């Protein structure tokens, strides 16, 4: 059964909004992309979209969800979350939970959604092929702009019917420290972990994790990344 990310995102936003220990800062979903607009984008890009990505943009145009644990939590609840005291400033960005699904236009055509070209480049082996760093960077398209540090990005391989994804760190430029995944598995993890930034870092940050098999969705693995204060809800 196809995963309905749009519907699951609505449910997640309601759960956050109704939870007295959490503060929902923003939630916005833009109108779906029309079939005509999708076809136009594919023609301009010069390659068809993978079926899962096409289905997603036919349900939403972009999406933003951001939340934090409330700074007023008592000590008992704080200890249930993590070893570090929670507050309104997460480790890398402003929010404990953050989802930033970029528009199709930005993913495919906005140069700011592709890593900068390097003055001094080496080689990077991805999926059995050797690329120069700049050549590889041109294949990267940021999709979920999580926060200032992390972005989940597509690696566009025109000869593939599906595009692998990697978590880029260090302000969206570090691409050799991620386990790869496919879109639907990634979206399932995002919902199952309440959009927690730390959960995605723990799931996908792995030096040369791209050399391993893509990380498929495992509900137990996702649940292990969710504080008991949330999983008990």
Short mmCIF file of C-alpha atoms in Angstrom, two decimals:
data_model
loop_
_atom_site.label_atom_id
_atom_site.label_comp_id
_atom_site.label_asym_id
_atom_site.label_seq_id
_atom_site.Cartn_x
_atom_site.Cartn_y
_atom_site.Cartn_z
CA UNK A 1 0.00 0.00 0.00
CA UNK A 2 1.35 3.44 -0.96
CA UNK A 3 2.26 5.61 2.01
CA UNK A 4 0.05 8.73 2.21
CA UNK A 5 2.55 11.26 3.52
CA UNK A 6 0.14 14.19 3.12
CA UNK A 7 -2.49 12.58 5.35
CA UNK A 8 0.10 11.37 7.87
CA UNK A 9 1.58 14.87 8.08
CA UNK A 10 -1.84 16.28 9.01
CA UNK A 11 -2.20 13.67 11.75
CA UNK A 12 1.27 14.43 13.09
CA UNK A 13 0.58 18.18 13.21
CA UNK A 14 -2.61 17.56 15.20
CA UNK A 15 -0.79 15.29 17.65
CA UNK A 16 1.86 17.94 18.24
CA UNK A 17 -0.68 20.72 18.59
CA UNK A 18 -2.70 18.76 21.14
CA UNK A 19 0.31 17.72 23.21
CA UNK A 20 0.74 20.09 26.20
CA UNK A 21 4.49 19.37 26.35
CA UNK A 22 5.10 20.51 22.78
CA UNK A 23 4.82 23.82 20.95
CA UNK A 24 3.91 23.84 17.27
CA UNK A 25 5.59 26.83 15.65
CA UNK A 26 4.56 26.37 12.05
CA UNK A 27 2.62 24.01 9.83
CA UNK A 28 1.92 24.77 6.19
CA UNK A 29 1.17 22.57 3.21
CA UNK A 30 0.95 24.14 -0.24
CA UNK A 31 -1.45 23.05 -2.97
CA UNK A 32 -0.57 19.96 -5.02
CA UNK A 33 1.31 20.27 -8.29
CA UNK A 34 -0.93 19.73 -11.31
CA UNK A 35 -0.26 16.91 -13.75
CA UNK A 36 0.46 19.48 -16.45
CA UNK A 37 3.00 21.26 -14.24
CA UNK A 38 4.71 17.98 -13.38
CA UNK A 39 5.05 17.07 -17.06
CA UNK A 40 6.37 20.55 -17.83
CA UNK A 41 8.97 20.24 -15.07
CA UNK A 42 10.06 16.84 -16.37
CA UNK A 43 10.44 18.23 -19.89
CA UNK A 44 12.53 21.17 -18.64
CA UNK A 45 14.64 18.90 -16.43
CA UNK A 46 15.20 16.40 -19.21
CA UNK A 47 14.33 13.31 -17.19
CA UNK A 48 11.18 11.74 -15.75
CA UNK A 49 10.52 11.95 -12.04
CA UNK A 50 10.64 8.70 -10.06
CA UNK A 51 7.09 7.45 -9.53
CA UNK A 52 7.13 7.96 -5.71
CA UNK A 53 8.28 11.57 -6.10
CA UNK A 54 5.69 12.24 -8.77
CA UNK A 55 2.95 10.82 -6.51
CA UNK A 56 4.10 12.97 -3.61
CA UNK A 57 4.00 16.25 -5.54
CA UNK A 58 0.57 15.37 -6.86
CA UNK A 59 -0.59 15.51 -3.21
CA UNK A 60 1.32 18.59 -2.03
CA UNK A 61 3.42 21.38 -3.46
CA UNK A 62 5.70 21.83 -0.44
CA UNK A 63 5.38 21.40 3.31
CA UNK A 64 6.78 22.91 6.50
CA UNK A 65 6.36 21.63 10.06
CA UNK A 66 8.39 22.90 13.03
CA UNK A 67 8.01 22.25 16.75
CA UNK A 68 9.89 22.27 20.06
CA UNK A 69 9.60 20.73 23.48
CA UNK A 70 8.34 23.44 25.83
CA UNK A 71 11.06 25.03 27.96
CA UNK A 72 8.71 24.86 30.96
CA UNK A 73 8.83 21.04 31.22
CA UNK A 74 9.50 19.72 34.72
CA UNK A 75 12.63 17.73 35.53
CA UNK A 76 10.90 14.35 35.33
CA UNK A 77 9.67 15.02 31.81
CA UNK A 78 13.05 16.42 30.83
CA UNK A 79 14.75 13.17 31.84
CA UNK A 80 12.29 11.20 29.73
CA UNK A 81 13.35 13.08 26.63
CA UNK A 82 17.11 12.72 26.63
CA UNK A 83 20.26 13.10 28.65
CA UNK A 84 20.62 16.72 27.61
CA UNK A 85 18.09 19.23 29.01
CA UNK A 86 15.56 20.18 26.32
CA UNK A 87 14.85 23.79 25.52
CA UNK A 88 13.63 25.82 22.59
CA UNK A 89 17.03 25.67 20.89
CA UNK A 90 17.96 22.26 19.48
CA UNK A 91 21.59 21.17 19.01
CA UNK A 92 21.94 22.26 15.38
CA UNK A 93 18.91 24.42 14.60
CA UNK A 94 15.99 26.25 16.13
CA UNK A 95 13.58 23.33 16.39
CA UNK A 96 13.51 19.84 17.90
CA UNK A 97 11.22 18.66 15.12
CA UNK A 98 11.57 20.10 11.64
CA UNK A 99 10.35 19.10 8.19
CA UNK A 100 10.90 21.29 5.14
CA UNK A 101 9.74 19.59 1.94
CA UNK A 102 10.92 21.83 -0.89
CA UNK A 103 8.81 22.71 -3.89
CA UNK A 104 9.36 20.77 -7.10
CA UNK A 105 10.64 23.96 -8.75
CA UNK A 106 13.29 24.39 -6.06
CA UNK A 107 14.32 20.74 -6.04
CA UNK A 108 14.88 20.59 -9.78
CA UNK A 109 15.91 24.10 -10.78
CA UNK A 110 17.01 26.28 -7.86
CA UNK A 111 20.85 26.40 -7.73
CA UNK A 112 20.67 27.02 -3.97
CA UNK A 113 19.33 23.47 -3.61
CA UNK A 114 22.53 22.00 -5.04
CA UNK A 115 25.87 22.06 -3.15
CA UNK A 116 28.34 24.74 -4.18
CA UNK A 117 31.08 23.83 -6.62
CA UNK A 118 34.46 23.20 -4.99
CA UNK A 119 37.65 25.00 -5.97
CA UNK A 120 39.74 21.95 -5.09
CA UNK A 121 38.06 18.65 -5.83
CA UNK A 122 38.89 14.99 -5.48
CA UNK A 123 36.93 11.90 -6.48
CA UNK A 124 33.89 10.29 -4.91
CA UNK A 125 32.64 6.78 -5.65
CA UNK A 126 28.86 6.49 -5.56
CA UNK A 127 26.89 3.42 -6.54
CA UNK A 128 29.94 1.88 -8.19
CA UNK A 129 30.77 4.90 -10.36
CA UNK A 130 33.67 7.33 -9.85
CA UNK A 131 32.72 11.02 -9.97
CA UNK A 132 34.65 14.21 -9.50
CA UNK A 133 33.32 16.06 -6.44
CA UNK A 134 31.82 18.84 -8.54
CA UNK A 135 30.23 16.38 -10.96
CA UNK A 136 28.68 14.57 -8.02
CA UNK A 137 27.49 17.83 -6.46
CA UNK A 138 25.60 18.65 -9.66
CA UNK A 139 23.68 15.38 -9.17
CA UNK A 140 22.55 16.40 -5.67
CA UNK A 141 19.13 18.02 -5.20
CA UNK A 142 18.07 19.06 -1.69
CA UNK A 143 14.57 17.82 -0.89
CA UNK A 144 13.89 18.10 2.86
CA UNK A 145 15.69 21.20 4.13
CA UNK A 146 15.60 20.02 7.73
CA UNK A 147 17.53 22.87 9.35
CA UNK A 148 20.69 24.97 8.90
CA UNK A 149 22.88 21.89 9.27
CA UNK A 150 21.00 19.00 7.63
CA UNK A 151 19.18 18.42 4.36
CA UNK A 152 17.90 15.13 2.96
CA UNK A 153 18.82 15.18 -0.70
CA UNK A 154 18.24 13.20 -3.87
CA UNK A 155 21.13 11.89 -5.93
CA UNK A 156 19.78 12.26 -9.47
CA UNK A 157 20.84 9.40 -11.71
CA UNK A 158 18.94 9.88 -14.99
CA UNK A 159 19.40 6.23 -15.96
CA UNK A 160 17.67 5.03 -12.78
CA UNK A 161 13.91 4.73 -12.31
CA UNK A 162 14.28 5.73 -8.67
CA UNK A 163 16.67 8.17 -7.01
CA UNK A 164 18.57 7.35 -3.85
CA UNK A 165 18.65 9.85 -1.00
CA UNK A 166 21.42 10.93 1.37
CA UNK A 167 21.51 13.11 4.48
CA UNK A 168 23.83 16.04 3.83
CA UNK A 169 25.39 17.58 6.93
CA UNK A 170 27.74 20.42 7.79
CA UNK A 171 25.42 23.08 6.37
CA UNK A 172 24.24 20.91 3.46
CA UNK A 173 27.69 20.15 2.02
CA UNK A 174 28.96 16.91 3.63
CA UNK A 175 27.81 13.96 1.54
CA UNK A 176 30.18 11.15 2.53
CA UNK A 177 28.61 10.59 5.93
CA UNK A 178 25.17 9.18 5.19
CA UNK A 179 23.31 5.93 4.83
CA UNK A 180 21.26 5.96 1.63
CA UNK A 181 17.50 5.49 1.48
CA UNK A 182 14.56 5.72 -0.89
CA UNK A 183 11.83 8.32 -0.68
CA UNK A 184 8.95 6.32 0.77
CA UNK A 185 11.16 4.72 3.44
CA UNK A 186 12.50 8.14 4.36
CA UNK A 187 9.04 9.70 4.64
CA UNK A 188 7.87 6.82 6.83
CA UNK A 189 10.80 7.45 9.16
CA UNK A 190 10.04 11.18 9.27
CA UNK A 191 6.47 10.58 10.41
CA UNK A 192 7.27 7.70 12.78
CA UNK A 193 9.93 9.81 14.55
CA UNK A 194 7.73 12.93 14.83
CA UNK A 195 10.05 14.84 12.50
CA UNK A 196 12.77 14.86 15.18
CA UNK A 197 16.01 16.25 13.80
CA UNK A 198 18.12 14.16 16.17
CA UNK A 199 16.32 11.00 15.08
CA UNK A 200 17.24 11.56 11.44
CA UNK A 201 20.83 12.27 12.39
CA UNK A 202 20.98 8.98 14.33
CA UNK A 203 19.28 6.99 11.57
CA UNK A 204 21.21 8.26 8.58
CA UNK A 205 24.57 9.63 9.74
CA UNK A 206 27.15 6.95 8.98
CA UNK A 207 30.54 7.43 7.35
CA UNK A 208 30.33 5.96 3.84
CA UNK A 209 26.96 4.53 4.70
CA UNK A 210 26.16 4.75 1.00
CA UNK A 211 28.29 1.63 0.53
CA UNK A 212 25.68 -0.36 2.45
CA UNK A 213 22.23 -1.38 1.25
CA UNK A 214 19.58 1.37 1.37
CA UNK A 215 17.96 1.74 4.79
CA UNK A 216 14.44 0.36 4.55
CA UNK A 217 11.72 1.39 6.96
CA UNK A 218 11.76 -0.58 10.22
CA UNK A 219 9.10 0.50 12.76
CA UNK A 220 11.15 -0.86 15.66
CA UNK A 221 14.22 1.07 14.54
CA UNK A 222 12.13 4.22 14.26
CA UNK A 223 10.51 3.69 17.67
CA UNK A 224 13.92 3.33 19.30
CA UNK A 225 14.72 6.91 18.19
CA UNK A 226 11.61 8.44 19.82
CA UNK A 227 11.73 9.61 23.46
CA UNK A 228 9.32 7.73 25.73
CA UNK A 229 7.58 11.01 26.48
CA UNK A 230 6.34 10.95 22.88
CA UNK A 231 6.04 7.22 22.20
CA UNK A 232 3.71 6.88 25.19
CA UNK A 233 1.25 9.29 23.58
#
